[in-house]
XYZ file of C-alpha atoms in Angstrom:
567
model
C -0.102 -0.083 0.065
C 1.178 3.550 -0.739
C 3.358 2.076 -3.416
C 3.210 2.721 -7.268
C 4.572 0.132 -9.951
C 6.304 0.848 -13.325
C 3.756 -0.596 -15.728
C 5.820 0.374 -18.511
C 7.334 -2.938 -20.351
C 10.892 -2.607 -21.838
C 11.111 -4.112 -25.436
C 13.742 -6.596 -23.797
C 10.762 -8.164 -21.629
C 8.118 -7.975 -24.091
C 9.795 -10.942 -26.430
C 10.414 -13.074 -23.527
C 8.705 -16.315 -22.146
C 7.529 -15.821 -18.740
C 10.453 -14.679 -16.428
C 13.632 -14.326 -17.816
C 17.367 -13.050 -17.157
C 16.902 -10.281 -19.944
C 13.644 -9.205 -17.779
C 15.529 -9.257 -14.472
C 18.295 -7.241 -15.903
C 15.912 -4.620 -17.274
C 14.124 -4.213 -14.142
C 17.497 -4.005 -11.856
C 18.796 -1.425 -13.901
C 16.020 0.598 -13.335
C 16.678 0.327 -9.418
C 14.019 -2.348 -8.721
C 14.927 -4.574 -5.639
C 11.650 -6.687 -5.551
C 9.732 -8.476 -8.328
C 6.794 -10.233 -7.489
C 5.828 -12.591 -9.868
C 2.163 -13.329 -11.300
C 1.277 -16.723 -12.912
C 4.641 -17.534 -13.499
C 7.910 -18.447 -11.684
C 7.408 -21.545 -9.773
C 9.537 -23.439 -12.038
C 12.149 -20.620 -12.792
C 14.770 -22.037 -10.323
C 17.622 -20.488 -12.399
C 16.072 -17.206 -13.053
C 15.262 -16.840 -9.257
C 19.262 -17.750 -8.288
C 20.079 -14.910 -10.822
C 17.773 -12.591 -9.575
C 19.333 -12.732 -6.361
C 22.807 -12.364 -7.706
C 21.793 -9.024 -8.817
C 20.373 -8.153 -5.484
C 16.884 -8.205 -6.332
C 14.228 -9.977 -4.201
C 11.606 -12.344 -5.429
C 8.141 -13.345 -4.336
C 6.652 -15.831 -6.465
C 2.828 -16.181 -7.163
C 1.709 -19.108 -9.487
C -0.885 -21.778 -10.089
C 1.049 -23.881 -12.469
C 2.098 -27.601 -11.494
C 5.411 -27.504 -9.360
C 8.658 -29.452 -9.770
C 10.704 -31.270 -6.849
C 12.392 -28.581 -6.230
C 11.191 -24.855 -5.613
C 12.837 -21.845 -6.721
C 14.769 -20.030 -3.654
C 12.689 -16.674 -3.371
C 11.603 -15.045 -0.336
C 8.228 -16.594 -0.480
C 6.601 -19.017 -2.880
C 2.794 -18.867 -2.966
C 1.561 -21.590 -4.998
C -1.241 -23.984 -4.089
C 0.077 -26.931 -5.821
C 3.365 -26.866 -3.722
C 4.127 -30.497 -2.358
C 3.479 -29.070 1.462
C 0.645 -27.146 0.583
C -2.643 -28.132 2.069
C -4.199 -28.528 -1.438
C -6.806 -25.281 -0.677
C -7.194 -23.386 -3.669
C -5.636 -25.775 -6.161
C -8.087 -24.580 -8.685
C -7.302 -20.611 -8.297
C -6.352 -18.875 -11.561
C -2.754 -16.965 -11.284
C -5.158 -13.577 -10.854
C -6.880 -15.661 -7.991
C -3.746 -16.644 -6.157
C -2.434 -13.025 -6.587
C -5.561 -11.707 -4.995
C -5.121 -13.892 -1.783
C -1.992 -12.290 -1.424
C -3.337 -8.855 -1.452
C -6.112 -10.150 1.055
C -3.509 -11.474 3.513
C -1.482 -8.164 3.346
C -4.171 -5.920 3.823
C -6.219 -8.181 5.935
C -9.817 -6.913 4.996
C -10.474 -9.595 2.170
C -14.522 -8.054 1.746
C -12.634 -4.429 1.095
C -10.463 -6.121 -1.498
C -12.891 -7.997 -2.910
C -14.763 -4.846 -3.430
C -11.895 -3.209 -5.103
C -10.484 -6.061 -7.365
C -13.612 -8.303 -7.739
C -14.003 -7.096 -11.537
C -9.992 -7.982 -12.318
C -10.222 -11.457 -10.661
C -13.299 -12.315 -12.009
C -12.383 -11.474 -15.693
C -9.114 -13.241 -15.194
C -10.641 -16.409 -13.249
C -12.870 -16.801 -16.361
C -10.369 -15.927 -19.056
C -8.113 -18.649 -17.621
C -10.558 -21.118 -17.931
C -10.374 -22.056 -14.235
C -13.232 -24.376 -12.645
C -16.141 -22.016 -11.732
C -16.555 -23.971 -8.202
C -16.100 -23.352 -4.757
C -14.088 -20.018 -3.892
C -13.989 -19.302 -7.855
C -17.637 -19.505 -8.383
C -17.973 -16.978 -5.335
C -15.478 -14.550 -6.300
C -16.618 -14.738 -10.142
C -20.359 -14.068 -9.405
C -19.306 -11.016 -6.917
C -17.148 -9.826 -9.801
C -19.821 -10.263 -12.826
C -22.365 -8.572 -10.525
C -20.197 -5.435 -10.390
C -19.401 -5.193 -14.170
C -23.347 -5.723 -14.722
C -24.372 -2.899 -12.546
C -21.370 -0.763 -13.775
C -19.804 -0.544 -10.712
C -16.436 -1.554 -12.139
C -13.447 -0.221 -14.129
C -14.403 1.951 -16.860
C -12.341 -0.178 -19.259
C -14.727 -2.837 -19.131
C -17.650 -1.033 -19.150
C -16.075 0.602 -22.554
C -14.905 -2.878 -23.867
C -18.495 -4.139 -23.390
C -20.023 -1.424 -25.576
C -17.308 -1.852 -28.235
C -18.159 -5.466 -28.381
C -21.923 -4.884 -28.284
C -22.546 -7.011 -25.253
C -23.233 -3.835 -22.661
C -26.996 -3.989 -22.797
C -27.089 -7.975 -22.851
C -26.881 -10.206 -19.799
C -23.629 -9.872 -18.340
C -22.179 -13.830 -17.465
C -19.142 -15.463 -17.713
C -19.696 -16.525 -21.319
C -19.620 -12.724 -21.897
C -16.645 -12.600 -20.728
C -14.757 -15.590 -22.187
C -16.283 -15.087 -25.533
C -16.299 -11.090 -25.868
C -14.078 -9.510 -23.187
C -11.420 -11.857 -22.776
C -10.281 -12.550 -26.248
C -10.064 -8.530 -26.768
C -8.042 -7.962 -23.749
C -5.815 -11.061 -24.806
C -5.465 -9.808 -28.047
C -2.868 -6.855 -26.924
C -0.129 -9.002 -25.213
C -0.703 -11.593 -28.190
C 0.168 -8.945 -30.705
C 3.133 -7.599 -28.359
C 1.542 -4.268 -27.079
C 0.331 -5.428 -23.428
C 0.343 -1.892 -22.529
C -2.869 -1.186 -24.534
C -4.611 -3.220 -22.412
C -2.994 -2.398 -19.491
C -3.803 1.545 -20.001
C -7.463 0.189 -20.585
C -7.762 -1.339 -17.320
C -6.107 1.856 -15.534
C -8.170 4.384 -17.328
C -10.386 6.248 -14.976
C -12.247 8.363 -17.712
C -15.077 6.460 -19.382
C -14.417 8.568 -22.502
C -10.707 7.910 -22.939
C -11.297 4.135 -22.146
C -13.589 4.019 -25.036
C -11.161 5.206 -27.433
C -8.793 2.527 -25.917
C -11.251 -0.205 -26.251
C -11.783 0.554 -29.761
C -7.994 0.310 -30.403
C -8.259 -3.093 -28.484
C -10.816 -4.351 -30.753
C -8.926 -3.170 -34.069
C -6.216 -5.465 -32.503
C -8.493 -8.525 -31.888
C -9.476 -8.012 -35.552
C -5.735 -7.988 -36.513
C -5.361 -11.365 -34.637
C -7.978 -13.124 -35.764
C -6.890 -12.668 -39.459
C -3.381 -13.653 -38.384
C -4.658 -16.846 -36.260
C -7.008 -17.525 -39.470
C -3.886 -18.018 -41.622
C -1.600 -19.636 -39.356
C -4.228 -21.966 -38.438
C -4.854 -22.747 -42.309
C -1.532 -23.201 -43.176
C -0.563 -25.525 -40.238
C -3.660 -27.598 -41.296
C -2.779 -28.118 -44.431
C 0.910 -29.310 -43.534
C -0.576 -31.462 -40.918
C -3.054 -32.879 -43.507
C -0.474 -34.359 -45.966
C 0.617 -36.543 -43.142
C -2.439 -37.909 -41.404
C -1.313 -37.783 -37.928
C -1.823 -40.627 -35.462
C 0.510 -39.499 -33.141
C 0.508 -36.017 -31.469
C 1.380 -33.043 -33.772
C 4.358 -31.006 -33.425
C 4.663 -28.220 -36.177
C 7.312 -25.851 -35.968
C 7.934 -22.692 -38.399
C 10.049 -19.538 -38.918
C 6.986 -17.575 -40.191
C 4.634 -18.012 -37.324
C 3.505 -15.326 -34.781
C 4.417 -16.353 -31.121
C 1.340 -14.350 -30.018
C -1.227 -16.460 -31.400
C -0.122 -19.897 -32.167
C -1.869 -21.031 -28.847
C -5.268 -20.472 -30.277
C -4.077 -21.989 -33.308
C -2.939 -25.240 -31.361
C -6.312 -25.590 -29.907
C -8.019 -25.396 -33.235
C -5.695 -27.834 -34.365
C -5.978 -30.394 -31.422
C -9.893 -30.384 -31.909
C -9.644 -30.971 -35.822
C -7.195 -33.773 -35.512
C -8.296 -34.997 -32.165
C -4.613 -35.138 -31.043
C -2.604 -33.001 -28.501
C -1.124 -30.459 -30.541
C 2.303 -28.562 -30.388
C 3.366 -25.388 -32.375
C 6.762 -23.983 -32.494
C 7.752 -20.600 -33.420
C 11.637 -20.882 -34.452
C 13.834 -17.733 -34.290
C 17.196 -18.592 -35.269
C 18.508 -21.768 -33.295
C 16.055 -21.563 -30.485
C 12.204 -22.492 -30.751
C 9.196 -21.070 -28.438
C 6.022 -23.558 -28.210
C 2.549 -23.638 -27.500
C 0.975 -26.810 -26.631
C -2.810 -28.006 -26.290
C -4.109 -31.190 -25.203
C -6.742 -33.330 -26.408
C -8.946 -36.046 -24.733
C -7.587 -35.536 -21.070
C -3.747 -36.481 -22.265
C -1.628 -34.873 -19.775
C 0.658 -32.593 -21.541
C 2.753 -31.371 -18.070
C 3.789 -35.182 -17.482
C 4.453 -35.962 -21.041
C 6.657 -32.935 -21.168
C 8.575 -33.736 -18.138
C 9.018 -37.347 -19.708
C 10.695 -35.590 -22.683
C 12.482 -32.713 -20.991
C 16.343 -33.902 -21.927
C 14.976 -32.489 -25.525
C 13.666 -28.985 -23.806
C 15.785 -25.819 -22.490
C 12.487 -25.257 -20.627
C 8.593 -26.020 -20.046
C 5.742 -25.095 -18.006
C 1.907 -25.161 -17.433
C -0.960 -27.299 -16.893
C -1.873 -30.626 -17.560
C -4.064 -29.346 -20.667
C -2.089 -26.643 -21.878
C 1.669 -25.763 -21.545
C 4.748 -23.726 -23.094
C 7.934 -24.694 -23.823
C 11.379 -23.625 -25.044
C 13.607 -26.196 -27.341
C 16.633 -26.051 -29.303
C 15.733 -26.131 -33.187
C 18.167 -29.396 -33.464
C 16.232 -31.112 -30.770
C 12.467 -30.472 -32.473
C 12.669 -33.862 -34.561
C 13.921 -35.816 -31.354
C 11.659 -34.378 -29.083
C 8.581 -35.329 -31.824
C 9.786 -38.872 -31.790
C 9.992 -38.920 -28.103
C 6.539 -37.486 -27.398
C 4.963 -39.831 -29.889
C 6.750 -43.101 -27.883
C 5.271 -41.628 -24.906
C 2.078 -41.099 -26.135
C 2.242 -44.793 -27.333
C 2.724 -45.922 -23.952
C 0.318 -43.443 -22.552
C -2.576 -42.984 -24.769
C -4.991 -40.154 -24.378
C -8.357 -41.751 -22.322
C -11.283 -42.331 -24.718
C -13.822 -39.251 -24.554
C -16.823 -39.817 -22.458
C -20.097 -40.043 -24.519
C -21.998 -36.976 -24.512
C -24.364 -36.987 -21.596
C -27.521 -34.506 -21.539
C -28.860 -33.470 -18.105
C -32.559 -33.252 -19.923
C -34.293 -34.868 -23.003
C -36.817 -31.996 -23.930
C -40.431 -33.739 -24.394
C -42.152 -30.875 -24.214
C -41.940 -27.504 -26.424
C -42.951 -25.274 -23.658
C -39.825 -26.106 -22.188
C -37.825 -23.982 -24.540
C -39.869 -20.571 -24.259
C -37.932 -17.475 -23.346
C -39.585 -17.423 -19.452
C -37.984 -21.285 -19.039
C -34.587 -20.318 -20.709
C -34.131 -17.055 -18.447
C -35.019 -19.076 -15.313
C -31.623 -20.948 -15.894
C -29.809 -17.755 -15.196
C -30.135 -18.466 -11.483
C -27.565 -21.127 -12.068
C -24.896 -18.578 -13.428
C -21.828 -18.100 -13.272
C -21.547 -21.106 -15.475
C -18.354 -22.353 -17.076
C -15.523 -24.703 -17.050
C -16.232 -27.308 -14.007
C -20.027 -25.796 -13.926
C -21.344 -26.165 -17.520
C -24.463 -24.627 -18.621
C -27.246 -27.257 -18.794
C -27.000 -29.658 -21.692
C -30.246 -30.219 -23.300
C -31.291 -32.558 -26.292
C -34.160 -33.009 -28.626
C -34.728 -36.521 -30.452
C -36.573 -36.898 -33.639
C -35.962 -33.342 -34.891
C -36.094 -32.734 -38.835
C -32.678 -30.900 -40.105
C -34.568 -28.483 -41.816
C -31.463 -26.339 -42.976
C -27.591 -25.805 -42.529
C -26.017 -22.186 -43.617
C -22.363 -21.758 -43.376
C -21.571 -18.292 -41.747
C -18.185 -16.656 -40.364
C -16.496 -17.412 -43.469
C -17.391 -21.003 -43.515
C -16.262 -21.756 -40.061
C -19.715 -21.970 -38.544
C -23.325 -23.406 -39.075
C -26.455 -21.718 -38.690
C -29.169 -24.647 -38.247
C -32.644 -24.733 -38.258
C -34.721 -27.772 -36.833
C -38.251 -28.404 -36.864
C -40.364 -30.960 -34.597
C -44.328 -31.130 -33.961
C -44.840 -27.905 -35.349
C -42.444 -26.090 -33.788
C -39.258 -24.648 -35.406
C -35.647 -23.837 -33.979
C -32.671 -21.787 -35.033
C -29.275 -23.103 -33.887
C -25.599 -22.209 -33.930
C -22.613 -24.800 -34.382
C -19.716 -23.020 -33.920
C -16.576 -24.563 -35.423
C -18.360 -27.043 -37.766
C -18.617 -27.141 -41.497
C -21.379 -28.782 -43.500
C -18.873 -31.898 -44.113
C -18.158 -32.185 -40.660
C -21.821 -31.832 -39.681
C -22.227 -35.857 -40.563
C -25.933 -35.145 -41.186
C -27.981 -34.248 -44.517
C -30.738 -31.878 -44.978
C -34.098 -33.375 -44.335
C -32.884 -35.975 -42.132
C -34.485 -36.930 -38.915
C -32.118 -36.175 -36.059
C -30.834 -35.741 -32.439
C -29.635 -32.215 -31.220
C -27.456 -31.732 -28.198
C -27.515 -28.360 -27.125
C -27.539 -25.228 -24.620
C -30.606 -23.224 -24.752
C -30.207 -19.099 -25.062
C -31.940 -16.058 -25.660
C -31.057 -14.367 -28.816
C -31.244 -10.682 -29.094
C -30.688 -9.091 -32.534
C -31.780 -5.616 -33.773
C -34.411 -5.444 -30.907
C -36.173 -8.873 -31.228
C -35.155 -11.869 -29.220
C -35.741 -15.356 -29.580
C -34.988 -18.636 -28.634
C -31.590 -19.928 -29.847
C -29.965 -23.421 -29.707
C -26.205 -23.506 -28.928
C -25.718 -26.724 -30.584
C -22.971 -29.098 -29.105
C -23.663 -32.096 -31.232
C -25.764 -33.853 -33.742
C -26.334 -37.137 -35.038
C -28.824 -39.353 -36.740
C -31.760 -39.853 -35.081
C -32.196 -43.521 -34.130
C -35.688 -44.797 -34.696
C -35.554 -47.981 -32.877
C -36.327 -47.069 -29.217
C -39.436 -45.333 -30.385
C -40.352 -48.170 -32.636
C -40.059 -50.472 -29.848
C -42.240 -48.242 -27.505
C -45.021 -47.990 -29.971
C -44.971 -51.748 -31.057
C -45.064 -52.486 -26.901
C -47.797 -50.144 -26.606
C -45.973 -48.228 -24.182
C -46.689 -44.527 -22.945
C -45.094 -42.267 -25.348
C -44.566 -38.270 -24.883
C -46.827 -36.083 -26.941
C -44.205 -34.383 -28.680
C -42.306 -37.290 -29.854
C -45.672 -38.482 -31.682
C -46.858 -35.414 -33.049
C -45.216 -35.720 -36.300
C -46.256 -39.319 -36.647
C -49.862 -38.899 -37.256
C -50.270 -41.084 -40.380
C -52.400 -39.769 -43.371
C -54.568 -42.149 -45.626
C -52.145 -42.426 -48.076
C -49.562 -43.577 -45.728
C -52.217 -46.367 -44.585
C -52.504 -47.457 -48.381
C -48.793 -47.586 -48.753
C -48.089 -49.731 -45.406
C -51.162 -51.871 -46.479
C -49.704 -52.385 -50.196
C -46.421 -53.374 -48.341
C -48.163 -55.999 -46.258
C -48.998 -58.472 -48.650
C -47.838 -61.443 -47.377
C -46.866 -62.790 -43.677
C -43.358 -61.575 -42.619
C -40.579 -61.786 -39.833
C -37.481 -60.224 -39.475
C -35.397 -58.628 -36.314
C -36.422 -55.102 -35.651
C -32.680 -53.947 -36.459
C -33.992 -54.666 -40.250
C -36.891 -52.257 -40.006
C -35.247 -48.995 -40.889
C -33.899 -50.769 -44.241
C -37.655 -52.799 -44.661
C -40.008 -50.132 -43.763
C -41.537 -48.174 -46.742
C -42.002 -45.127 -44.736
C -40.198 -43.355 -41.996
C -39.976 -46.157 -39.600
C -41.772 -44.739 -36.577
C -44.879 -43.577 -38.772
C -44.835 -47.487 -40.228
C -45.203 -48.628 -36.550
C -48.203 -46.142 -36.011
C -49.898 -47.913 -38.967
C -49.022 -51.288 -37.802
C -50.478 -50.484 -34.460
C -53.845 -48.830 -36.339
C -54.165 -52.043 -38.493
C -53.725 -54.099 -35.800
C -56.532 -52.306 -33.470
C -58.799 -52.060 -36.307
C -58.540 -55.954 -37.291
C -56.448 -55.511 -40.793
C -53.337 -57.086 -39.649
C -51.687 -59.184 -36.977
C -48.499 -57.920 -35.129
C -46.519 -59.806 -32.989
C -43.306 -58.104 -31.546
C -41.232 -60.183 -28.600
C -38.905 -57.888 -28.333
C -36.429 -58.826 -30.741
C -38.382 -60.017 -33.845
C -41.379 -58.546 -35.491
C -43.713 -60.923 -37.104
C -46.441 -59.210 -39.521
C -49.514 -60.816 -41.581
C -52.332 -59.545 -43.359
C -55.886 -60.782 -42.170
C -58.661 -60.916 -44.355
C -61.424 -58.387 -44.174
C -65.229 -57.970 -45.681
C -66.090 -54.242 -46.071
C -64.508 -50.972 -45.792
C -62.772 -50.106 -42.287
C -63.189 -46.931 -40.832
C -59.621 -46.072 -39.645
C -60.661 -42.942 -37.961
C -62.240 -44.986 -35.443
C -59.034 -45.947 -33.950
C -58.694 -44.978 -30.584
C -55.094 -44.447 -31.190
C -55.386 -42.150 -34.039
C -57.995 -39.955 -32.072
C -55.385 -39.950 -28.948
C -52.475 -38.887 -31.561
C -55.419 -36.405 -33.116
C -55.786 -34.840 -29.554
C -52.275 -34.486 -28.727
C -51.669 -32.709 -32.121
C -54.047 -30.152 -31.319
C -52.810 -29.859 -28.024
C -49.704 -29.041 -29.076
C -49.972 -27.259 -32.318
């Protein structure tokens, strides 16, 4: 308290990777005698010793994995160090620094009121689990920003990003604020983001926010260019082991994002290395739960340095060791493969369209803040028809439209192309999604933030229909058969037949579920014998005399009433 910090970053520090001797030299020459690290330093044993030689004390605050030996600093504040109680291991780097501030001041409530907005944004931006203390701090900080009781820089950036008048959630930070704040540092101008967060005048903050958004657009273009080039290289040799790619032309500040996209594209851990002379600096991203930190530790003989988490890390390496490192990492991956990804599990299967009204979706806000460790509820609709799929965002994303039971829904599927979708227009599909309210030009509507789409399996509903089980109304509203459908079914059933139920989709003359409705109605009205033992379906036509009034079927009357109640 009562001290000011030098926030201008010397050029010799900007290009460094974490804490390094160049940064220590630059600060020592400015008369600095104490360095407090944030989000780095716990693995920098040599650098800490070098600082002591220069007469500079060091306090390390970090949240990354520790090695066996800790730096000989004045203090090491890291909840993951071996003798720690384990409390706070999920804190972000900003969260650890905040705890130090609270301990020094002695009044945590006052510090939360003063710094809550910063800690909340930093915690969400670092994709930390929003559970326990993280959840409490983030909720308080987001409420401050939403109420306008925060730094003018956050308000200005929210305005520039077009989210100021929308509900302010962790997703708002993760997708709108954090990428713009990070863009400055990624492009080598971290001072721009610092000035924005320091600014006390909203008018001047708006000017800085506009500059930051321009930097973000520049970052996006650069990232797209790097990703396309790296993806083309990887596609030449379909990989079965972790991707280790290197180039002299990539920009160090954005390869982390490109590595994330490649890992998702190829379903493999990815390491992208920017080479400069004889050395390279790499960004590493995991996939499928593969522990990157352990892998780098096992291959450390080929590295000059590394640090990070199980899912994301950074490294420095000599150019001559890249091929050796690639082979060693591939061998480690072969012996320690990633865990199989779990099946997608939805929290709720929507059986009633009234669950997707705006009041119902708005009620989910009570669960905020949602994010890593506390995801938004994942819902699904089964047996919907894919009406349309339109590429947007330069072909990187899809706008989808679904229909079921007289209701139509619009959805957005990010990072998915038509080829990757795996289903075709007009097909019956199951959709996993998070519901949200979309606001566009003053109009509010329900939108599905799609997580996955798959072809719908007709057999469960067919099995339920053939066993005469109770079925949700919304699942049957599209199955109401017309007279023409019965005519097709009757012509098809011109002789006795028996086959396993699994063959029904290939044999049925129409949508299998609707065909089963026709069979049940014909059985009810004495037109056919339908026998199903759970595995085999046996059908045979029955002799009739005179016309049969299908409209008298109780099943059809029930389906008609259900249809009228929903439409």
